[in-house]
mmCIF file of C-alpha atoms and ligand atoms in Angstrom:
data_model
loop_
_atom_site.group_PDB
_atom_site.id
_atom_site.type_symbol
_atom_site.label_atom_id
_atom_site.label_comp_id
_atom_site.label_asym_id
_atom_site.label_seq_id
_atom_site.Cartn_x
_atom_site.Cartn_y
_atom_site.Cartn_z
ATOM 1 C CA UNK A 101 92.981 130.560 77.126
ATOM 2 C CA UNK A 102 91.133 133.408 75.398
ATOM 3 C CA UNK A 103 91.799 136.931 76.741
ATOM 4 C CA UNK A 104 89.330 138.485 79.185
ATOM 5 C CA UNK A 105 86.867 140.675 77.255
ATOM 6 C CA UNK A 106 84.548 143.337 78.623
ATOM 7 C CA UNK A 107 81.370 145.045 77.448
ATOM 8 C CA UNK A 108 81.557 148.555 78.869
ATOM 9 C CA UNK A 109 80.436 150.343 75.713
ATOM 10 C CA UNK A 110 78.904 149.231 72.453
ATOM 11 C CA UNK A 111 82.119 149.564 70.445
ATOM 12 C CA UNK A 112 83.892 147.030 72.695
ATOM 13 C CA UNK A 113 82.586 144.464 70.198
ATOM 14 C CA UNK A 114 83.281 144.422 66.476
ATOM 15 C CA UNK A 115 80.425 144.540 63.933
ATOM 16 C CA UNK A 116 81.001 140.806 63.319
ATOM 17 C CA UNK A 117 80.734 140.072 67.050
ATOM 18 C CA UNK A 118 77.627 142.229 67.305
ATOM 19 C CA UNK A 119 76.040 140.172 64.513
ATOM 20 C CA UNK A 120 76.975 136.901 66.266
ATOM 21 C CA UNK A 121 75.454 138.086 69.552
ATOM 22 C CA UNK A 122 72.266 139.231 67.810
ATOM 23 C CA UNK A 123 72.063 135.884 65.981
ATOM 24 C CA UNK A 124 72.518 133.987 69.225
ATOM 25 C CA UNK A 125 69.960 136.198 70.995
ATOM 26 C CA UNK A 126 67.506 135.514 68.192
ATOM 27 C CA UNK A 127 67.992 131.758 68.615
ATOM 28 C CA UNK A 128 67.603 132.010 72.404
ATOM 29 C CA UNK A 129 64.433 134.091 71.987
ATOM 30 C CA UNK A 130 62.936 131.265 69.929
ATOM 31 C CA UNK A 131 64.165 128.451 72.207
ATOM 32 C CA UNK A 132 66.072 129.261 75.379
ATOM 33 C CA UNK A 133 66.636 125.572 76.166
ATOM 34 C CA UNK A 134 69.525 125.564 73.628
ATOM 35 C CA UNK A 135 71.637 127.170 76.372
ATOM 36 C CA UNK A 136 70.481 125.011 79.272
ATOM 37 C CA UNK A 137 73.941 123.686 80.165
ATOM 38 C CA UNK A 138 76.108 126.294 78.413
ATOM 39 C CA UNK A 139 77.488 127.879 81.601
ATOM 40 C CA UNK A 140 76.868 125.053 84.082
ATOM 41 C CA UNK A 141 79.063 125.410 87.150
ATOM 42 C CA UNK A 142 79.673 129.167 86.566
ATOM 43 C CA UNK A 143 78.548 131.841 89.007
ATOM 44 C CA UNK A 144 77.753 135.326 87.672
ATOM 45 C CA UNK A 145 77.848 138.416 89.891
ATOM 46 C CA UNK A 146 75.161 141.093 89.464
ATOM 47 C CA UNK A 147 76.250 144.305 91.190
ATOM 48 C CA UNK A 148 73.811 147.204 91.462
ATOM 49 C CA UNK A 149 74.583 150.699 92.778
ATOM 50 C CA UNK A 150 71.263 151.941 91.371
ATOM 51 C CA UNK A 151 67.720 150.674 91.152
ATOM 52 C CA UNK A 152 66.620 148.345 88.327
ATOM 53 C CA UNK A 153 63.671 146.202 87.324
ATOM 54 C CA UNK A 154 64.469 144.903 83.829
ATOM 55 C CA UNK A 155 68.263 144.631 83.960
ATOM 56 C CA UNK A 156 68.497 142.858 87.314
ATOM 57 C CA UNK A 157 65.620 140.468 86.819
ATOM 58 C CA UNK A 158 66.424 139.595 83.192
ATOM 59 C CA UNK A 159 70.080 139.000 84.121
ATOM 60 C CA UNK A 160 69.094 136.614 86.904
ATOM 61 C CA UNK A 161 66.768 134.713 84.610
ATOM 62 C CA UNK A 162 69.391 134.740 81.809
ATOM 63 C CA UNK A 163 71.736 132.956 84.237
ATOM 64 C CA UNK A 164 69.114 130.289 84.859
ATOM 65 C CA UNK A 165 68.598 129.865 81.060
ATOM 66 C CA UNK A 166 72.333 129.125 80.740
ATOM 67 C CA UNK A 167 72.666 126.881 83.800
ATOM 68 C CA UNK A 168 74.745 129.546 85.629
ATOM 69 C CA UNK A 169 74.232 130.674 89.222
ATOM 70 C CA UNK A 170 73.443 134.395 89.760
ATOM 71 C CA UNK A 171 74.684 136.214 92.880
ATOM 72 C CA UNK A 172 73.113 139.656 93.390
ATOM 73 C CA UNK A 173 75.062 142.326 95.273
ATOM 74 C CA UNK A 174 73.937 145.810 96.284
ATOM 75 C CA UNK A 175 76.520 148.594 96.593
ATOM 76 C CA UNK A 176 75.821 149.094 100.299
ATOM 77 C CA UNK A 177 76.354 145.389 101.078
ATOM 78 C CA UNK A 178 80.056 145.371 100.211
ATOM 79 C CA UNK A 179 83.025 147.423 101.429
ATOM 80 C CA UNK A 180 83.483 150.071 98.709
ATOM 81 C CA UNK A 181 82.239 152.884 100.960
ATOM 82 C CA UNK A 182 84.630 151.678 103.714
ATOM 83 C CA UNK A 183 87.734 151.998 101.584
ATOM 84 C CA UNK A 184 88.067 148.641 99.785
ATOM 85 C CA UNK A 185 89.187 149.569 96.291
ATOM 86 C CA UNK A 186 87.350 148.649 93.100
ATOM 87 C CA UNK A 187 90.479 146.878 91.873
ATOM 88 C CA UNK A 188 90.730 144.712 95.013
ATOM 89 C CA UNK A 189 87.004 143.986 94.823
ATOM 90 C CA UNK A 190 87.351 142.799 91.212
ATOM 91 C CA UNK A 191 90.356 140.587 92.046
ATOM 92 C CA UNK A 192 88.446 138.987 94.930
ATOM 93 C CA UNK A 193 85.213 138.295 93.046
ATOM 94 C CA UNK A 194 87.207 136.910 90.086
ATOM 95 C CA UNK A 195 87.833 133.889 92.310
ATOM 96 C CA UNK A 196 84.075 133.328 92.662
ATOM 97 C CA UNK A 197 82.483 134.588 89.446
ATOM 98 C CA UNK A 198 83.024 133.900 85.757
ATOM 99 C CA UNK A 199 81.713 137.390 84.958
ATOM 100 C CA UNK A 200 80.480 140.493 86.775
ATOM 101 C CA UNK A 201 77.619 142.660 85.543
ATOM 102 C CA UNK A 202 77.639 146.089 87.187
ATOM 103 C CA UNK A 203 75.158 148.965 87.168
ATOM 104 C CA UNK A 204 76.990 152.044 88.370
ATOM 105 C CA UNK A 205 76.556 155.796 88.735
ATOM 106 C CA UNK A 206 79.910 156.703 87.221
ATOM 107 C CA UNK A 207 81.292 155.006 84.114
ATOM 108 C CA UNK A 208 84.812 155.289 85.609
ATOM 109 C CA UNK A 209 83.773 152.663 88.177
ATOM 110 C CA UNK A 210 83.459 150.175 85.320
ATOM 111 C CA UNK A 211 86.819 151.230 83.911
ATOM 112 C CA UNK A 212 88.453 150.542 87.303
ATOM 113 C CA UNK A 213 86.731 147.156 87.643
ATOM 114 C CA UNK A 214 87.717 146.015 84.143
ATOM 115 C CA UNK A 215 91.384 145.248 84.726
ATOM 116 C CA UNK A 216 93.234 143.230 82.096
ATOM 117 C CA UNK A 217 93.077 139.489 82.665
ATOM 118 C CA UNK A 218 90.936 139.598 85.830
ATOM 119 C CA UNK A 219 87.274 138.915 84.915
ATOM 120 C CA UNK A 220 84.838 140.060 82.227
ATOM 121 C CA UNK A 221 82.841 143.133 83.267
ATOM 122 C CA UNK A 222 79.474 143.871 81.650
ATOM 123 C CA UNK A 223 77.961 147.356 81.858
ATOM 124 C CA UNK A 224 74.423 147.037 83.218
ATOM 125 C CA UNK A 225 74.046 150.850 82.745
ATOM 126 C CA UNK A 226 76.355 153.713 83.619
ATOM 127 C CA UNK A 227 75.925 157.464 83.294
ATOM 128 C CA UNK A 228 77.397 157.151 79.778
ATOM 129 C CA UNK A 229 76.219 153.920 78.109
ATOM 130 C CA UNK A 230 73.626 151.134 78.309
ATOM 131 C CA UNK A 231 74.894 148.510 75.825
ATOM 132 C CA UNK A 232 72.724 145.605 77.030
ATOM 133 C CA UNK A 233 69.659 147.731 76.321
ATOM 134 C CA UNK A 234 70.916 148.474 72.798
ATOM 135 C CA UNK A 235 71.337 144.750 72.111
ATOM 136 C CA UNK A 236 67.699 144.165 73.103
ATOM 137 C CA UNK A 237 66.615 147.132 70.962
ATOM 138 C CA UNK A 238 68.427 145.888 67.850
ATOM 139 C CA UNK A 239 67.160 142.353 68.451
ATOM 140 C CA UNK A 240 63.602 143.723 68.566
ATOM 141 C CA UNK A 241 64.033 145.668 65.322
ATOM 142 C CA UNK A 242 65.718 142.706 63.638
ATOM 143 C CA UNK A 243 62.757 140.503 64.602
ATOM 144 C CA UNK A 244 60.358 143.103 63.150
ATOM 145 C CA UNK A 245 62.250 143.951 59.955
ATOM 146 C CA UNK A 246 64.448 140.935 59.278
ATOM 147 C CA UNK A 247 67.396 143.200 58.431
ATOM 148 C CA UNK A 248 68.710 146.353 60.087
ATOM 149 C CA UNK A 249 71.002 147.688 57.354
ATOM 150 C CA UNK A 250 69.767 150.885 55.692
ATOM 151 C CA UNK A 251 66.811 151.384 58.070
ATOM 152 C CA UNK A 252 66.334 154.730 59.823
ATOM 153 C CA UNK A 253 65.996 154.851 63.599
ATOM 154 C CA UNK A 254 65.180 158.267 65.062
ATOM 155 C CA UNK A 255 65.865 158.972 68.730
ATOM 156 C CA UNK A 256 64.149 162.047 70.119
ATOM 157 C CA UNK A 257 64.898 163.582 73.534
ATOM 158 C CA UNK A 258 67.757 163.523 76.016
ATOM 159 C CA UNK A 259 71.148 162.530 74.548
ATOM 160 C CA UNK A 260 71.740 160.238 77.533
ATOM 161 C CA UNK A 261 73.276 156.802 78.172
ATOM 162 C CA UNK A 262 70.529 155.002 76.220
ATOM 163 C CA UNK A 263 70.854 157.407 73.266
ATOM 164 C CA UNK A 264 74.659 157.079 73.184
ATOM 165 C CA UNK A 265 74.493 153.274 73.098
ATOM 166 C CA UNK A 266 71.755 153.298 70.491
ATOM 167 C CA UNK A 267 73.800 155.617 68.268
ATOM 168 C CA UNK A 268 76.935 153.445 68.467
ATOM 169 C CA UNK A 269 75.144 150.097 68.176
ATOM 170 C CA UNK A 270 72.794 151.338 65.438
ATOM 171 C CA UNK A 271 75.490 152.706 63.134
ATOM 172 C CA UNK A 272 77.642 149.639 63.785
ATOM 173 C CA UNK A 273 74.725 147.569 62.456
ATOM 174 C CA UNK A 274 74.637 149.729 59.306
ATOM 175 C CA UNK A 275 71.569 151.780 60.214
ATOM 176 C CA UNK A 276 70.896 155.470 59.676
ATOM 177 C CA UNK A 277 70.533 156.882 63.196
ATOM 178 C CA UNK A 278 68.936 160.325 63.554
ATOM 179 C CA UNK A 279 69.087 162.022 66.953
ATOM 180 C CA UNK A 280 67.120 165.140 67.902
ATOM 181 C CA UNK A 281 68.007 166.784 71.220
ATOM 182 C CA UNK A 282 68.039 170.337 72.558
ATOM 183 C CA UNK A 283 71.496 171.998 72.559
ATOM 184 C CA UNK A 284 71.877 171.452 76.333
ATOM 185 C CA UNK A 285 71.171 167.689 76.208
ATOM 186 C CA UNK A 286 73.174 166.404 73.245
ATOM 187 C CA UNK A 287 75.247 163.235 72.942
ATOM 188 C CA UNK A 288 78.921 163.906 73.797
ATOM 189 C CA UNK A 289 81.352 164.856 71.029
ATOM 190 C CA UNK A 290 83.637 161.858 71.633
ATOM 191 C CA UNK A 291 80.750 159.413 71.243
ATOM 192 C CA UNK A 292 79.656 161.167 68.044
ATOM 193 C CA UNK A 293 83.235 160.951 66.699
ATOM 194 C CA UNK A 294 83.275 157.203 67.480
ATOM 195 C CA UNK A 295 79.907 156.795 65.786
ATOM 196 C CA UNK A 296 81.242 158.572 62.684
ATOM 197 C CA UNK A 297 84.195 156.177 62.561
ATOM 198 C CA UNK A 298 81.892 153.162 62.902
ATOM 199 C CA UNK A 299 79.578 154.518 60.204
ATOM 200 C CA UNK A 300 82.462 154.719 57.714
ATOM 201 C CA UNK A 301 83.115 150.994 58.142
ATOM 202 C CA UNK A 302 79.510 149.778 58.272
ATOM 203 C CA UNK A 303 77.870 152.068 55.718
ATOM 204 C CA UNK A 304 75.659 153.455 58.495
ATOM 205 C CA UNK A 305 74.790 157.138 58.733
ATOM 206 C CA UNK A 306 74.345 159.764 61.438
ATOM 207 C CA UNK A 307 72.032 162.741 61.428
ATOM 208 C CA UNK A 308 72.160 165.064 64.461
ATOM 209 C CA UNK A 309 69.692 167.907 64.857
ATOM 210 C CA UNK A 310 67.728 169.885 67.419
ATOM 211 C CA UNK A 311 64.579 169.557 65.304
ATOM 212 C CA UNK A 312 62.494 166.537 66.336
ATOM 213 C CA UNK A 313 60.330 166.632 63.175
ATOM 214 C CA UNK A 314 63.418 166.614 60.935
ATOM 215 C CA UNK A 315 64.762 163.540 62.775
ATOM 216 C CA UNK A 316 61.408 161.731 62.714
ATOM 217 C CA UNK A 317 60.648 162.496 59.073
ATOM 218 C CA UNK A 318 60.234 159.184 57.199
ATOM 219 C CA UNK A 319 61.906 157.191 60.019
ATOM 220 C CA UNK A 320 61.279 153.439 60.273
ATOM 221 C CA UNK A 321 61.331 153.575 64.080
ATOM 222 C CA UNK A 322 61.072 156.265 66.748
ATOM 223 C CA UNK A 323 62.715 155.930 70.153
ATOM 224 C CA UNK A 324 62.710 158.019 73.311
ATOM 225 C CA UNK A 325 63.789 157.749 76.953
ATOM 226 C CA UNK A 326 63.222 159.630 80.204
ATOM 227 C CA UNK A 327 64.212 163.279 80.505
ATOM 228 C CA UNK A 328 65.660 162.829 83.997
ATOM 229 C CA UNK A 329 67.991 159.862 84.317
ATOM 230 C CA UNK A 330 68.944 158.317 87.653
ATOM 231 C CA UNK A 331 71.244 160.721 89.492
ATOM 232 C CA UNK A 332 69.953 163.837 87.665
ATOM 233 C CA UNK A 333 67.006 164.509 89.966
ATOM 234 C CA UNK A 334 68.361 167.926 90.992
ATOM 235 C CA UNK A 335 68.229 169.060 87.328
ATOM 236 C CA UNK A 336 64.544 168.181 86.995
ATOM 237 C CA UNK A 337 63.170 171.664 86.246
ATOM 238 C CA UNK A 338 65.904 172.715 83.827
ATOM 239 C CA UNK A 339 65.751 169.435 81.893
ATOM 240 C CA UNK A 340 61.954 169.289 81.785
ATOM 241 C CA UNK A 341 61.870 172.772 80.320
ATOM 242 C CA UNK A 342 64.546 172.109 77.674
ATOM 243 C CA UNK A 343 63.051 168.748 76.663
ATOM 244 C CA UNK A 344 59.339 169.663 76.666
ATOM 245 C CA UNK A 345 59.276 170.238 72.851
ATOM 246 C CA UNK A 346 60.710 166.712 72.322
ATOM 247 C CA UNK A 347 57.723 164.679 73.514
ATOM 248 C CA UNK A 348 57.079 161.623 71.320
ATOM 249 C CA UNK A 349 53.434 162.315 70.486
ATOM 250 C CA UNK A 350 51.048 161.444 67.651
ATOM 251 C CA UNK A 351 52.139 164.527 65.662
ATOM 252 C CA UNK A 352 55.732 163.296 65.640
ATOM 253 C CA UNK A 353 54.657 159.740 64.890
ATOM 254 C CA UNK A 354 52.703 161.036 61.872
ATOM 255 C CA UNK A 355 55.972 162.448 60.467
ATOM 256 C CA UNK A 356 57.572 158.972 60.497
ATOM 257 C CA UNK A 357 56.960 156.180 57.979
ATOM 258 C CA UNK A 358 53.386 154.892 58.105
ATOM 259 C CA UNK A 359 54.475 151.533 59.528
ATOM 260 C CA UNK A 360 57.096 152.961 61.929
ATOM 261 C CA UNK A 361 57.619 151.193 65.258
ATOM 262 C CA UNK A 362 57.808 153.015 68.595
ATOM 263 C CA UNK A 363 60.451 152.057 71.145
ATOM 264 C CA UNK A 364 61.244 153.088 74.730
ATOM 265 C CA UNK A 365 63.667 151.326 77.069
ATOM 266 C CA UNK A 366 61.282 151.796 80.043
ATOM 267 C CA UNK A 367 60.511 152.907 82.696
ATOM 268 C CA UNK A 368 58.339 155.475 80.856
ATOM 269 C CA UNK A 369 56.575 158.601 82.029
ATOM 270 C CA UNK A 370 53.350 159.003 80.100
ATOM 271 C CA UNK A 371 52.639 162.663 79.376
ATOM 272 C CA UNK A 372 56.331 163.635 79.670
ATOM 273 C CA UNK A 373 58.766 162.147 77.089
ATOM 274 C CA UNK A 374 55.974 160.147 75.382
ATOM 275 C CA UNK A 375 52.202 160.388 75.319
ATOM 276 C CA UNK A 376 50.056 157.532 76.635
ATOM 277 C CA UNK A 377 48.389 157.364 73.212
ATOM 278 C CA UNK A 378 51.706 156.567 71.498
ATOM 279 C CA UNK A 379 53.231 154.375 74.237
ATOM 280 C CA UNK A 380 50.095 152.237 74.468
ATOM 281 C CA UNK A 381 49.225 152.471 70.769
ATOM 282 C CA UNK A 382 49.399 149.794 68.048
ATOM 283 C CA UNK A 383 52.843 150.856 66.780
ATOM 284 C CA UNK A 384 54.494 150.500 70.198
ATOM 285 C CA UNK A 385 56.791 147.499 70.761
ATOM 286 C CA UNK A 386 58.068 148.498 74.189
ATOM 287 C CA UNK A 387 57.079 145.262 75.905
ATOM 288 C CA UNK A 388 58.678 143.158 73.153
ATOM 289 C CA UNK A 389 61.809 145.222 73.822
ATOM 290 C CA UNK A 390 61.572 144.542 77.570
ATOM 291 C CA UNK A 391 61.074 140.810 76.877
ATOM 292 C CA UNK A 392 64.133 140.830 74.618
ATOM 293 C CA UNK A 393 66.365 142.024 77.466
ATOM 294 C CA UNK A 394 66.455 138.358 78.490
ATOM 295 C CA UNK A 395 67.766 136.646 75.315
ATOM 296 C CA UNK A 396 70.024 139.637 74.565
ATOM 297 C CA UNK A 397 71.685 139.451 77.986
ATOM 298 C CA UNK A 398 71.940 135.660 77.866
ATOM 299 C CA UNK A 399 73.645 135.948 74.458
ATOM 300 C CA UNK A 400 76.180 138.495 75.788
ATOM 301 C CA UNK A 401 77.020 136.312 78.819
ATOM 302 C CA UNK A 402 77.353 133.230 76.616
ATOM 303 C CA UNK A 403 79.508 135.037 74.057
ATOM 304 C CA UNK A 404 81.872 136.449 76.701
ATOM 305 C CA UNK A 405 82.310 133.135 78.499
ATOM 306 C CA UNK A 406 82.299 130.681 75.565
ATOM 307 C CA UNK A 407 82.832 132.717 72.359
ATOM 308 C CA UNK A 408 83.753 129.833 70.052
ATOM 309 C CA UNK A 409 80.711 127.783 71.056
ATOM 310 C CA UNK A 410 78.419 130.798 70.745
ATOM 311 C CA UNK A 411 79.755 131.689 67.274
ATOM 312 C CA UNK A 412 79.564 128.047 66.163
ATOM 313 C CA UNK A 413 75.918 127.818 67.140
ATOM 314 C CA UNK A 414 75.037 130.926 65.136
ATOM 315 C CA UNK A 415 76.856 129.720 62.021
ATOM 316 C CA UNK A 416 75.259 126.284 62.329
ATOM 317 C CA UNK A 417 71.790 127.913 62.591
ATOM 318 C CA UNK A 418 72.213 130.244 59.588
HETATM 319 N N1 CP B 277 65.566 149.645 80.724
HETATM 320 C C1 CP B 277 66.209 149.353 81.878
HETATM 321 O O1 CP B 277 67.443 149.217 81.949
HETATM 322 O O2 CP B 277 65.369 149.172 82.937
HETATM 323 P P1 CP B 277 65.793 148.957 84.450
HETATM 324 O O3 CP B 277 66.331 150.252 84.974
HETATM 325 O O4 CP B 277 64.508 148.557 85.133
HETATM 326 O O5 CP B 277 66.828 147.877 84.533
HETATM 327 N N1 NVA B 278 68.388 156.949 81.001
HETATM 328 C C1 NVA B 278 67.770 156.185 82.064
HETATM 329 C C2 NVA B 278 67.651 154.753 81.653
HETATM 330 C C3 NVA B 278 67.006 153.856 82.663
HETATM 331 C C4 NVA B 278 66.896 152.461 82.186
HETATM 332 C C5 NVA B 278 68.575 156.337 83.337
HETATM 333 O O1 NVA B 278 69.804 156.330 83.284
HETATM 334 O O2 NVA B 278 67.954 156.460 84.405
#
C-alpha cells in the first residue's frame, strides 16, 4: 500500500508531481468523463470552519466527476468545540472517508489532522496557504501560455495565504514570481526561504519589493487578492490604509507586458484591491480561474487516492 500523502502546502508535492497534477487537470478540463469511475465507492469529507463558494462547490462537483461521494461537514456540526480532539476526529473519519478536505482558520489544525498513516488531508485554505487555488491558477496560465517556465507572474497586495501558495507553486513550476507588498503585509520569511530553495532546483526566480510598479514592470500576468482575509476583520482600517497604494488598476496594468493576463482568486472587491475596469476588462481571466478550480481539485483528489493511475494517464496523453 502506498503511504498516506497530504496536501497542506504547495511544497508537499515535488515539481514532478506538480506537473503530473497539472497535466491531469488539463485533461479533466477538456473531458471530465475520463474520471467517471476513478474513485467509485470512495467517500470524501469536505470540512469547513469558514465560508466558501468556489472551494466547497467545486470540491463537491469534483467528487461527482470522479464517481466519489462527497460528505460536507461544518465546524459547528461536529464535536471539536465540545472537547473531541482533532486527532480522534481524523481517526474516526478515516473509517468513512478516503480523503478529507478541510478549510480552517489556523494552519495548525491541518497539521494535527494530518497524522501519519491515517487519511490524506487536503488544505482547502488556511491562514497560511491555499494550494488548491494555486493549482487552478497555474492550470489557467498553462492553458493560456502553453508553458509556465520563464514567465513572470507579479502578485501585488497582501502577502497572504493566496500569495504564499502562488509564490511556492509558481517558482516550483520554474516561473519568475514578483511580489509587491507593503512592509507590514509581506509573505513570511520561512515561506520565502522555502521558495528560494525551490527556485534553485527549478530555475525559477523570486523578486520581492514594496514597489508595485517595479513588480508589475514587463510581467506576463498580474495577480491580486483581498486586503482583508477571513478572520482579519478587526484589522480592516490598518490594512486598508497600508494596502491602498497597491490597487491593481489600469496604470499598473499598463506597466505589464501588453498581452498580460489579470488574475484574482475571488471573491473580489471592485474599487479596493482591483478596479472594476481591470477586473471586468478584456485581459481578465478570473472566471476561467474559478472554472479551473474544478479540474484542479479533481486532479489532486485523483492523484492522492490513485497516484499510479493518475500518472499513467498523463504519460499516455502526452
Ligand atoms: N477562491 C476561493 O477559495 O473562493 P471561496 O472562498 O469561495 O472558496
Ligand atoms: N485571502 C482570502 C482568500 C479567500 C479565497 C482569505 O483568506 O479570505
